[in-house]
Short mmCIF file of C-alpha atoms in Angstrom, two decimals:
data_model
loop_
_atom_site.label_atom_id
_atom_site.label_comp_id
_atom_site.label_asym_id
_atom_site.label_seq_id
_atom_site.Cartn_x
_atom_site.Cartn_y
_atom_site.Cartn_z
CA UNK A 74 -46.80 100.29 34.36
CA UNK A 75 -49.76 98.77 36.09
CA UNK A 76 -50.29 95.67 38.29
CA UNK A 77 -52.31 93.19 36.39
CA UNK A 78 -52.43 90.54 38.98
CA UNK A 79 -52.01 90.99 42.76
CA UNK A 80 -51.86 87.99 44.92
CA UNK A 81 -52.65 88.39 48.63
CA UNK A 82 -51.84 85.91 51.37
CA UNK A 83 -52.39 82.99 49.13
CA UNK A 84 -52.44 79.54 50.71
CA UNK A 85 -52.96 76.20 48.92
CA UNK A 86 -53.27 72.74 50.12
CA UNK A 87 -53.34 69.19 48.69
CA UNK A 88 -55.26 67.44 51.37
CA UNK A 89 -53.22 68.08 54.56
CA UNK A 90 -50.11 68.99 52.50
CA UNK A 91 -49.64 72.71 52.83
CA UNK A 92 -48.19 73.49 49.37
CA UNK A 93 -48.13 77.24 49.33
CA UNK A 94 -47.58 79.40 52.46
CA UNK A 95 -48.74 83.06 52.55
CA UNK A 96 -47.74 84.20 49.06
CA UNK A 97 -47.99 87.89 48.34
CA UNK A 98 -46.91 88.89 44.82
CA UNK A 99 -47.77 91.19 41.99
CA UNK A 100 -47.62 90.81 38.31
CA UNK A 101 -47.13 93.82 36.03
CA UNK A 102 -49.08 94.27 32.84
CA UNK A 103 -47.34 93.49 29.54
CA UNK A 104 -44.31 92.02 31.30
CA UNK A 105 -43.06 88.43 31.59
CA UNK A 106 -42.60 87.30 35.25
CA UNK A 107 -40.78 84.04 35.66
CA UNK A 108 -41.18 81.72 38.69
CA UNK A 109 -38.17 79.69 39.50
CA UNK A 110 -37.36 77.17 42.12
CA UNK A 111 -36.36 73.51 42.64
CA UNK A 112 -38.89 70.71 42.19
CA UNK A 113 -41.76 70.43 44.56
CA UNK A 114 -41.37 74.15 45.65
CA UNK A 115 -44.92 74.87 44.69
CA UNK A 116 -44.34 76.89 41.51
CA UNK A 117 -46.66 74.91 39.42
CA UNK A 118 -49.30 74.90 42.10
CA UNK A 119 -48.94 78.62 42.38
CA UNK A 120 -49.70 79.41 38.77
CA UNK A 121 -52.55 76.89 38.78
CA UNK A 122 -54.05 79.09 41.55
CA UNK A 123 -54.13 82.12 39.18
CA UNK A 124 -56.67 80.59 36.80
CA UNK A 125 -58.48 78.43 39.41
CA UNK A 126 -57.04 75.20 37.92
CA UNK A 127 -55.70 74.19 41.42
CA UNK A 128 -59.11 73.27 42.55
CA UNK A 129 -59.70 70.79 39.67
CA UNK A 130 -57.45 68.37 41.56
CA UNK A 131 -59.19 66.20 44.24
CA UNK A 132 -58.77 67.33 47.82
CA UNK A 133 -57.10 70.58 46.67
CA UNK A 134 -57.89 73.90 48.76
CA UNK A 135 -57.15 77.49 48.43
CA UNK A 136 -57.36 80.52 50.49
CA UNK A 137 -56.47 84.17 50.09
CA UNK A 138 -56.97 86.54 47.21
CA UNK A 139 -56.05 86.72 43.64
CA UNK A 140 -56.95 90.17 42.34
CA UNK A 141 -57.05 90.56 38.56
CA UNK A 142 -57.64 94.20 37.51
CA UNK A 143 -58.66 94.71 41.14
CA UNK A 144 -61.30 92.02 41.20
CA UNK A 145 -60.78 88.84 43.34
CA UNK A 146 -61.21 85.78 41.25
CA UNK A 147 -61.80 83.70 44.22
CA UNK A 148 -64.98 85.70 45.20
CA UNK A 149 -68.16 83.58 45.82
CA UNK A 150 -70.19 84.67 42.77
CA UNK A 151 -67.47 84.23 40.30
CA UNK A 152 -67.66 81.19 37.86
CA UNK A 153 -64.14 79.68 37.47
CA UNK A 154 -65.08 78.93 33.79
CA UNK A 155 -65.13 82.65 33.05
CA UNK A 156 -61.90 83.16 34.86
CA UNK A 157 -60.27 80.59 32.65
CA UNK A 158 -61.50 82.19 29.52
CA UNK A 159 -59.55 85.36 30.27
CA UNK A 160 -56.41 83.62 31.72
CA UNK A 161 -55.12 81.19 29.30
CA UNK A 162 -52.74 78.42 30.08
CA UNK A 163 -50.06 76.38 28.28
CA UNK A 164 -48.95 73.16 29.88
CA UNK A 165 -45.69 71.38 30.31
CA UNK A 166 -46.48 68.62 27.68
CA UNK A 167 -48.02 69.72 24.32
CA UNK A 168 -51.53 68.46 24.74
CA UNK A 169 -53.45 69.09 21.37
CA UNK A 170 -56.89 67.40 21.24
CA UNK A 171 -56.00 64.17 19.45
CA UNK A 172 -59.48 63.79 17.71
CA UNK A 173 -59.37 67.20 16.24
CA UNK A 174 -57.67 68.81 13.21
CA UNK A 175 -55.28 71.72 13.52
CA UNK A 176 -58.04 74.11 12.73
CA UNK A 177 -60.46 72.57 15.24
CA UNK A 178 -57.88 72.61 18.00
CA UNK A 179 -57.47 76.32 17.57
CA UNK A 180 -61.20 76.90 17.14
CA UNK A 181 -62.18 74.60 20.12
CA UNK A 182 -62.41 77.12 22.85
CA UNK A 183 -64.75 79.37 20.67
CA UNK A 184 -66.64 76.48 19.09
CA UNK A 185 -67.37 74.73 22.36
CA UNK A 186 -68.55 78.06 23.84
CA UNK A 187 -71.24 78.40 21.16
CA UNK A 188 -69.49 80.33 18.30
CA UNK A 189 -70.91 79.16 15.04
CA UNK A 190 -70.05 82.12 12.59
CA UNK A 191 -67.59 80.35 10.24
CA UNK A 192 -66.07 83.84 9.12
CA UNK A 193 -65.19 84.84 12.63
CA UNK A 194 -63.91 81.25 13.33
CA UNK A 195 -61.78 81.27 10.07
CA UNK A 196 -60.27 84.76 11.00
CA UNK A 197 -59.59 83.86 14.74
CA UNK A 198 -57.87 80.46 13.62
CA UNK A 199 -55.70 82.41 11.17
CA UNK A 200 -54.69 85.24 13.54
CA UNK A 201 -54.14 82.95 16.57
CA UNK A 202 -51.91 80.65 14.49
CA UNK A 203 -50.14 83.74 13.06
CA UNK A 204 -49.57 85.05 16.62
CA UNK A 205 -48.24 81.71 17.68
CA UNK A 206 -45.84 81.84 14.67
CA UNK A 207 -47.30 78.61 13.29
CA UNK A 208 -49.49 79.86 10.48
CA UNK A 209 -46.82 79.65 7.65
CA UNK A 210 -45.92 75.98 8.57
CA UNK A 211 -49.57 74.76 8.69
CA UNK A 212 -51.66 77.02 6.55
CA UNK A 213 -52.04 74.26 3.91
CA UNK A 214 -52.66 71.47 6.49
CA UNK A 215 -55.22 72.92 8.64
CA UNK A 216 -57.41 69.80 8.31
CA UNK A 217 -54.62 67.48 9.38
CA UNK A 218 -54.58 66.06 12.88
CA UNK A 219 -53.08 68.30 15.43
CA UNK A 220 -50.97 65.35 16.81
CA UNK A 221 -49.32 64.94 13.44
CA UNK A 222 -47.24 67.87 14.17
CA UNK A 223 -43.75 67.87 15.84
CA UNK A 224 -43.51 68.47 19.56
CA UNK A 225 -42.49 72.09 19.10
CA UNK A 226 -45.32 72.74 16.56
CA UNK A 227 -47.72 71.05 18.86
CA UNK A 228 -46.67 73.40 21.71
CA UNK A 229 -47.19 76.38 19.47
CA UNK A 230 -50.56 74.95 18.52
CA UNK A 231 -51.48 74.84 22.16
CA UNK A 232 -50.43 78.49 22.46
CA UNK A 233 -52.52 79.47 19.36
CA UNK A 234 -55.41 77.47 21.03
CA UNK A 235 -55.11 79.45 24.21
CA UNK A 236 -54.77 82.84 22.26
CA UNK A 237 -57.93 82.12 20.27
CA UNK A 238 -60.14 82.76 23.29
CA UNK A 239 -58.59 85.98 23.63
CA UNK A 240 -57.26 85.99 27.15
CA UNK A 241 -55.54 89.00 28.78
CA UNK A 242 -53.19 86.79 30.69
CA UNK A 243 -51.23 83.71 29.67
CA UNK A 244 -49.73 81.24 32.23
CA UNK A 245 -46.88 79.00 30.88
CA UNK A 246 -46.23 75.97 33.06
CA UNK A 247 -42.74 74.81 32.04
CA UNK A 248 -43.63 75.01 28.43
CA UNK A 249 -40.33 74.04 26.98
CA UNK A 250 -39.30 71.26 29.20
CA UNK A 251 -40.39 68.59 26.75
CA UNK A 252 -38.87 70.43 23.74
CA UNK A 253 -35.54 70.51 21.90
CA UNK A 254 -33.37 73.75 22.00
CA UNK A 255 -34.51 74.94 18.68
CA UNK A 256 -38.15 74.66 19.49
CA UNK A 257 -37.46 76.15 22.93
CA UNK A 258 -35.88 79.24 21.40
CA UNK A 259 -38.80 79.76 18.98
CA UNK A 260 -41.17 79.56 21.89
CA UNK A 261 -39.01 82.14 23.99
CA UNK A 262 -38.95 84.56 21.02
CA UNK A 263 -42.74 84.07 20.83
CA UNK A 264 -43.36 84.87 24.38
CA UNK A 265 -41.26 88.09 24.06
CA UNK A 266 -43.49 89.15 21.08
CA UNK A 267 -46.59 88.26 23.07
CA UNK A 268 -45.87 90.36 25.93
CA UNK A 269 -46.74 93.37 23.82
CA UNK A 270 -50.37 92.32 24.27
CA UNK A 271 -50.62 90.03 27.15
CA UNK A 272 -49.35 89.58 30.74
CA UNK A 273 -47.20 86.56 30.97
CA UNK A 274 -46.27 84.37 33.91
CA UNK A 275 -43.88 81.52 33.20
CA UNK A 276 -42.86 78.70 35.51
CA UNK A 277 -39.57 77.29 34.52
CA UNK A 278 -36.97 74.89 35.68
CA UNK A 279 -34.43 76.39 33.48
CA UNK A 280 -32.78 79.38 34.99
CA UNK A 281 -31.10 80.46 31.78
CA UNK A 282 -34.54 80.70 30.24
CA UNK A 283 -35.88 82.87 33.12
CA UNK A 284 -32.92 85.07 32.61
CA UNK A 285 -33.38 85.30 28.90
CA UNK A 286 -37.11 86.06 28.62
CA UNK A 287 -38.33 87.49 31.87
CA UNK A 288 -38.55 91.04 33.29
CA UNK A 289 -39.18 89.98 36.83
CA UNK A 290 -38.33 86.68 38.62
CA UNK A 291 -39.76 85.20 41.83
CA UNK A 292 -37.89 82.46 43.57
CA UNK A 293 -39.93 79.88 45.53
CA UNK A 294 -38.66 77.46 48.02
CA UNK A 295 -40.61 74.87 50.10
CA UNK A 296 -43.91 76.60 49.34
CA UNK A 297 -42.77 80.01 50.26
CA UNK A 298 -41.97 83.06 48.21
CA UNK A 299 -38.26 83.71 49.12
CA UNK A 300 -37.41 86.59 46.80
CA UNK A 301 -39.03 88.70 44.13
CA UNK A 302 -37.45 91.41 41.89
CA UNK A 303 -36.30 92.44 38.60
CA UNK A 304 -34.74 89.55 36.71
CA UNK A 305 -31.30 91.31 36.49
CA UNK A 306 -31.28 91.99 40.19
CA UNK A 307 -32.25 88.47 41.08
CA UNK A 308 -29.61 86.85 38.91
CA UNK A 309 -26.78 89.42 39.59
CA UNK A 310 -27.43 90.57 43.23
CA UNK A 311 -29.75 88.32 44.98
CA UNK A 312 -30.63 89.54 48.42
CA UNK A 313 -31.33 86.19 49.99
CA UNK A 314 -28.63 83.44 50.61
CA UNK A 315 -30.86 80.69 49.39
CA UNK A 316 -31.76 82.48 46.03
CA UNK A 317 -27.99 82.84 45.45
CA UNK A 318 -27.40 79.16 46.31
CA UNK A 319 -30.07 78.10 43.86
CA UNK A 320 -28.93 80.30 41.13
CA UNK A 321 -25.32 79.42 41.23
CA UNK A 322 -26.33 75.71 41.40
CA UNK A 323 -25.44 74.73 44.96
CA UNK A 324 -28.87 72.75 45.17
CA UNK A 325 -31.95 72.21 43.24
CA UNK I 37 -22.81 31.05 29.59
CA UNK I 38 -25.11 33.27 31.40
CA UNK I 39 -26.06 35.00 28.19
CA UNK I 40 -26.99 31.71 26.60
CA UNK I 41 -29.25 30.78 29.47
CA UNK I 42 -31.05 34.13 29.26
CA UNK I 43 -31.55 33.67 25.58
CA UNK I 44 -32.83 30.08 26.10
CA UNK I 45 -35.41 31.24 28.64
CA UNK I 46 -36.46 34.05 26.32
CA UNK I 47 -37.03 31.55 23.57
CA UNK I 48 -38.94 29.19 25.89
CA UNK I 49 -41.26 32.02 27.09
CA UNK I 50 -41.87 33.39 23.54
CA UNK I 51 -42.98 29.95 22.53
CA UNK I 52 -45.16 29.43 25.50
CA UNK I 53 -46.90 32.74 24.85
CA UNK I 54 -47.30 31.88 21.17
CA UNK I 55 -48.66 28.34 22.13
CA UNK I 56 -51.27 29.98 24.36
CA UNK I 57 -52.44 32.16 21.49
CA UNK I 58 -52.92 29.04 19.36
CA UNK I 59 -54.66 27.27 22.22
CA UNK I 60 -57.06 30.30 22.51
CA UNK I 61 -57.71 30.39 18.86
CA UNK I 62 -58.50 26.70 18.23
CA UNK I 63 -61.93 26.51 19.77
CA UNK I 64 -62.83 29.76 17.94
CA UNK I 65 -61.72 28.42 14.53
CA UNK I 66 -63.21 25.07 15.13
CA UNK I 67 -66.64 26.57 15.92
CA UNK I 68 -66.42 28.75 12.82
CA UNK I 69 -65.35 25.79 10.71
CA UNK I 70 -68.05 23.37 12.00
CA UNK I 71 -70.83 26.01 11.81
CA UNK I 72 -69.86 26.85 8.24
CA UNK I 73 -69.56 23.35 7.11
CA UNK I 74 -72.88 22.31 8.52
CA UNK I 75 -74.73 25.47 7.92
CA UNK I 76 -73.70 26.68 4.47
CA UNK I 77 -75.92 24.11 2.68
CA UNK I 78 -79.13 25.24 4.49
CA UNK I 79 -78.65 28.88 3.38
CA UNK I 80 -80.51 30.12 0.44
CA UNK I 81 -82.89 32.99 -0.28
CA UNK I 82 -85.89 31.21 0.93
CA UNK I 83 -84.12 30.43 4.28
CA UNK I 84 -83.50 34.18 4.79
CA UNK I 85 -86.88 35.46 3.70
CA UNK I 86 -89.50 32.78 4.40
CA UNK I 87 -91.45 31.92 7.44
CA UNK I 88 -90.77 28.53 9.16
CA UNK I 89 -92.94 25.70 7.88
CA UNK I 90 -94.75 23.27 10.28
CA UNK I 91 -93.17 20.11 11.05
CA UNK I 92 -93.02 17.70 8.23
CA UNK I 93 -93.10 20.22 5.45
CA UNK I 94 -90.07 20.88 3.34
CA UNK I 95 -88.51 24.37 2.98
CA UNK I 96 -89.29 27.47 4.95
CA UNK I 97 -86.79 29.54 6.80
CA UNK I 98 -86.23 32.14 9.61
CA UNK I 99 -87.00 35.38 7.85
CA UNK I 100 -89.30 36.40 10.80
CA UNK I 101 -86.54 35.44 13.31
CA UNK I 102 -83.93 37.72 11.61
CA UNK I 103 -86.53 40.53 11.61
CA UNK I 104 -87.39 39.87 15.27
CA UNK I 105 -83.72 39.74 16.35
CA UNK I 106 -83.14 43.12 14.88
CA UNK I 107 -86.22 44.39 16.55
CA UNK I 108 -85.46 42.83 19.98
CA UNK I 109 -81.72 43.76 19.88
CA UNK I 110 -82.68 47.31 18.57
CA UNK I 111 -85.01 47.82 21.63
CA UNK I 112 -82.19 46.41 23.97
CA UNK I 113 -79.79 48.97 22.39
CA UNK I 114 -82.29 51.84 22.71
CA UNK I 115 -82.49 51.12 26.46
CA UNK I 116 -79.08 49.65 27.21
CA UNK I 117 -76.67 51.87 25.27
CA UNK I 118 -77.75 55.26 26.64
CA UNK I 119 -78.01 53.95 30.24
CA UNK I 120 -74.76 52.09 30.05
CA UNK I 121 -72.83 54.85 28.57
CA UNK I 122 -74.05 57.50 30.85
CA UNK I 123 -73.50 55.19 33.89
CA UNK I 124 -69.97 54.67 32.67
CA UNK I 125 -69.45 58.55 32.21
CA UNK I 126 -70.69 58.90 35.87
CA UNK I 127 -68.32 56.27 37.15
CA UNK I 128 -65.27 57.64 35.46
CA UNK I 129 -65.97 61.39 35.82
CA UNK I 130 -67.99 61.66 39.08
CA UNK I 131 -67.74 58.29 40.70
CA UNK I 132 -64.74 58.74 42.98
CA UNK I 133 -66.94 58.07 45.97
CA UNK I 134 -68.61 55.28 48.00
CA UNK I 135 -71.72 55.20 45.71
CA UNK I 136 -69.58 55.05 42.60
CA UNK I 137 -67.36 52.32 43.84
CA UNK I 138 -70.47 50.39 44.89
CA UNK I 139 -72.06 50.73 41.42
CA UNK I 140 -68.77 49.53 39.78
CA UNK I 141 -68.77 46.51 42.07
CA UNK I 142 -72.51 45.82 41.30
CA UNK I 143 -71.94 46.14 37.57
CA UNK I 144 -69.12 43.60 37.70
CA UNK I 145 -71.32 41.15 39.63
CA UNK I 146 -74.19 41.78 37.13
CA UNK I 147 -71.81 41.12 34.16
CA UNK I 148 -71.14 37.73 35.51
CA UNK I 149 -74.87 36.90 36.20
CA UNK I 150 -76.37 33.92 34.37
CA UNK I 151 -78.41 35.26 31.54
CA UNK I 152 -81.43 33.25 32.67
CA UNK I 153 -81.58 35.56 35.62
CA UNK I 154 -82.24 38.51 33.20
CA UNK I 155 -84.98 36.50 31.62
CA UNK I 156 -86.58 35.91 35.07
CA UNK I 157 -86.29 39.68 35.71
CA UNK I 158 -88.09 40.43 32.47
CA UNK I 159 -90.67 37.70 33.19
CA UNK I 160 -91.36 38.90 36.72
CA UNK I 161 -91.47 42.66 35.94
CA UNK I 162 -92.92 42.85 32.53
CA UNK I 163 -94.38 39.62 31.15
CA UNK I 164 -96.60 38.94 34.27
CA UNK I 165 -98.22 42.36 33.78
CA UNK I 166 -98.13 42.84 29.98
CA UNK I 167 -97.55 39.38 28.54
CA UNK I 168 -94.80 38.08 26.22
CA UNK I 169 -93.46 40.80 24.00
CA UNK I 170 -90.60 42.10 21.99
CA UNK I 171 -90.30 44.96 24.57
CA UNK I 172 -89.90 42.47 27.32
CA UNK I 173 -87.25 40.69 25.35
CA UNK I 174 -85.36 43.94 24.63
CA UNK I 175 -85.60 45.00 28.35
CA UNK I 176 -84.15 41.58 29.52
CA UNK I 177 -81.37 41.80 27.00
CA UNK I 178 -80.59 45.42 28.02
CA UNK I 179 -80.16 44.23 31.64
CA UNK I 180 -77.36 42.13 30.20
CA UNK I 181 -75.87 44.93 28.14
CA UNK I 182 -75.80 47.75 30.73
CA UNK I 183 -73.10 46.42 32.94
CA UNK I 184 -70.86 45.50 30.01
CA UNK I 185 -71.35 48.89 28.38
CA UNK I 186 -71.02 50.81 31.62
CA UNK I 187 -67.78 49.18 32.58
CA UNK I 188 -66.07 49.38 29.24
CA UNK I 189 -67.06 53.06 28.87
CA UNK I 190 -65.69 53.73 32.36
CA UNK I 191 -62.40 51.92 31.54
CA UNK I 192 -62.01 53.79 28.15
CA UNK I 193 -62.82 57.16 29.75
CA UNK I 194 -60.28 56.51 32.44
CA UNK I 195 -57.60 55.97 29.80
CA UNK I 196 -58.12 59.48 28.49
CA UNK I 197 -55.22 61.49 29.88
CA UNK I 198 -55.91 63.96 32.60
CA UNK I 199 -53.98 66.63 30.61
CA UNK I 200 -56.49 66.81 27.95
CA UNK I 201 -59.27 67.40 30.50
CA UNK I 202 -57.12 70.10 31.94
CA UNK I 203 -56.35 71.71 28.46
CA UNK I 204 -60.00 71.91 27.77
CA UNK I 205 -60.96 73.31 31.25
CA UNK I 206 -58.13 75.84 31.01
CA UNK I 207 -59.70 77.14 27.73
CA UNK I 208 -62.85 78.14 29.79
CA UNK I 209 -64.80 75.22 28.47
CA UNK I 210 -67.33 74.04 31.10
CA UNK I 211 -66.78 70.63 32.58
CA UNK I 212 -69.90 68.96 30.93
CA UNK I 213 -68.78 70.12 27.44
CA UNK I 214 -65.26 68.99 28.15
CA UNK I 215 -66.73 65.46 28.96
CA UNK I 216 -69.03 65.51 25.96
CA UNK I 217 -66.82 66.90 23.26
CA UNK I 218 -63.22 66.14 24.36
CA UNK I 219 -63.27 63.11 26.61
CA UNK I 220 -65.98 61.10 25.00
CA UNK I 221 -64.69 61.71 21.44
CA UNK I 222 -61.18 60.73 22.53
CA UNK I 223 -62.50 57.58 24.17
CA UNK I 224 -64.92 56.76 21.34
CA UNK I 225 -63.29 53.78 19.90
CA UNK I 226 -63.19 52.11 23.26
CA UNK I 227 -66.80 52.86 23.90
CA UNK I 228 -67.79 51.53 20.61
CA UNK I 229 -65.80 48.35 21.20
CA UNK I 230 -67.68 47.91 24.44
CA UNK I 231 -71.11 48.52 22.79
CA UNK I 232 -70.30 46.10 19.98
CA UNK I 233 -69.10 43.44 22.52
CA UNK I 234 -72.40 43.92 24.43
CA UNK I 235 -74.56 43.70 21.17
CA UNK I 236 -72.72 40.59 20.00
CA UNK I 237 -73.10 39.00 23.42
CA UNK I 238 -76.93 39.58 23.70
CA UNK I 239 -77.69 38.82 19.98
CA UNK I 240 -76.97 35.20 20.75
CA UNK I 241 -78.92 35.00 24.07
CA UNK I 242 -81.54 32.38 24.12
CA UNK I 243 -82.58 31.87 27.71
CA UNK I 244 -83.85 35.32 28.59
CA UNK I 245 -85.83 35.50 25.33
CA UNK I 246 -87.59 32.14 26.06
CA UNK I 247 -88.98 33.86 29.09
CA UNK I 248 -89.84 37.15 27.51
CA UNK I 249 -90.05 37.39 23.65
CA UNK I 250 -91.29 33.78 23.68
CA UNK I 251 -91.41 33.13 19.97
CA UNK I 252 -93.81 33.36 17.10
CA UNK I 253 -94.17 31.43 13.89
CA UNK I 254 -95.27 34.55 12.00
CA UNK I 255 -93.91 37.95 11.10
CA UNK I 256 -93.55 40.53 13.87
CA UNK I 257 -97.02 41.86 14.83
CA UNK I 258 -95.80 44.79 17.01
CA UNK I 259 -93.44 45.36 19.71
CA UNK I 260 -96.13 44.58 22.36
CA UNK I 261 -96.65 41.06 20.94
CA UNK I 262 -94.60 37.89 21.25
CA UNK I 263 -91.88 37.81 18.57
CA UNK I 264 -89.58 35.39 16.96
CA UNK I 265 -85.79 35.70 17.47
CA UNK I 266 -82.95 33.90 15.87
CA UNK I 267 -81.59 32.23 19.00
CA UNK I 268 -84.97 30.93 20.01
CA UNK I 269 -85.65 29.68 16.45
CA UNK I 270 -82.24 28.01 16.31
CA UNK I 271 -83.07 26.40 19.63
CA UNK I 272 -86.53 25.27 18.34
CA UNK I 273 -84.92 23.77 15.20
CA UNK I 274 -82.16 22.03 17.11
CA UNK I 275 -84.11 20.23 19.64
CA UNK I 276 -86.57 18.82 17.00
CA UNK I 277 -85.98 15.22 15.93
CA UNK I 278 -85.94 16.07 12.26
CA UNK I 279 -82.68 16.13 10.29
CA UNK I 280 -83.87 18.76 8.00
CA UNK I 281 -84.50 21.15 10.98
CA UNK I 282 -81.05 20.31 12.31
CA UNK I 283 -79.51 21.59 9.14
CA UNK I 284 -81.71 24.75 9.58
CA UNK I 285 -80.43 25.19 13.09
CA UNK I 286 -76.84 25.11 11.69
CA UNK I 287 -77.76 27.60 9.02
CA UNK I 288 -79.45 29.86 11.54
CA UNK I 289 -76.27 29.72 13.62
CA UNK I 290 -74.12 30.75 10.67
CA UNK I 291 -76.41 33.56 9.67
CA UNK I 292 -76.27 34.83 13.35
CA UNK I 293 -72.49 34.86 13.23
CA UNK I 294 -72.33 36.54 9.84
CA UNK I 295 -74.72 39.31 11.12
CA UNK I 296 -72.71 40.08 14.14
CA UNK I 297 -69.62 40.15 11.93
CA UNK I 298 -71.20 42.55 9.51
CA UNK I 299 -72.36 44.81 12.31
CA UNK I 300 -68.81 44.72 13.79
CA UNK I 301 -67.20 45.67 10.48
CA UNK I 302 -69.83 48.23 9.61
CA UNK I 303 -69.72 50.06 12.80
CA UNK I 304 -65.84 50.05 12.73
CA UNK I 305 -65.93 51.43 9.15
CA UNK I 306 -68.29 54.17 9.90
CA UNK I 307 -66.46 55.30 13.10
CA UNK I 308 -63.01 54.70 11.91
CA UNK I 309 -60.45 57.23 12.86
CA UNK I 310 -60.25 60.31 10.73
CA UNK I 311 -56.54 60.88 11.07
#
């Protein structure tokens, strides 16, 4: 198994607030890596550094390297727009584009980057919705508004939208925190299916979720990486005292 | 006891807010009522299609003024809407700096400027060099439109949630396309409201047009010539000492209100939400 992403001495700031401190971490191809930790520990900031979304926030700064297939995405001549095309992201709250139909939501990434071929668009929309396990529910309503769907369906629509631009890596930023248990379990099943083809990083507040879906787990605290290892090991035999305290619920 | 007091206060406050709504609506309804009552009798086909007749002659209308208003307001929109909307986009998307805050402040001040100042602006910078014209009128009106359009555009763009911008950026859609296709289309109804408010506001402006478009008893002769407009024609009719002309002034006011209303409804209909 190969390292898809390697993070080297990554530091991130919001203004003067040092949000991430010297993070070194690797993500393996076709595996799900979960990032856990209490609120404010920098886990969301961390995955936003992986597709250069951190710098979208005013006053945000990054230093260090993020190597994807050996190439640093923070190198000078690299356009963040290209990076975001090959590293998709699904957010905490489902955020389909409210003025677009289901079809257009999925096609948005391609259409707005110049794809006009109707056949390719149709095919991509169908395939992406199928991969996101939403096709059967919406195939007759492709022209309905994306926001007319339920919360869980909207989140799968957002996953389909991210898949449509054919990324190699998908980042999930607490994708289930706004969803009910049934929708949550559908998204979890979906992630496990998707790891066949994609490298997945998921930030989660929910430790059971990390234990259920992930192969590897990283525990963050106060902007530092405390422990990283196979999910089994982290949950059964954590090496660090603070990891154990967090997992058994002594804080966080 | 306590519960009853709370309920009483609730009732009083509800009543007060409802009363304020009524107070706010009374002048509006009274204007509509008076204008309709006084103006409806003057309106007929000739009134809408004929040129005004000289003093003392019966009949005639303000066909040329209706035509002129469309031309002048059209020119004002051609200048004012693009500049205003783009300025609003700048203020909301790129304006988090000293320059942006300064422009916002200046736009607020401009929005409150007496409209005659826009007329003086048009007179000084255009009329003195090129003479009275439809273009001068349109330019003067656009000065009034720009701050309104810019500020309402800015406000409606700010209401678009940051998570939509992020969703689009995260798909590898460049920022300018994100603004153009995602942010602007989400905020469209607010932007249109602002544009309509601005158009409605300038359609009735008289003072700036007296100094720029001037007026003309004939049909429009070109956008570089003086041109008749409804507010100015209404003004001319209203200050004359003839009862027949007064009736025409009321009729003109009613036509102007109806035109703005039709524009409002029409644009709302064309751009209504698809979902």
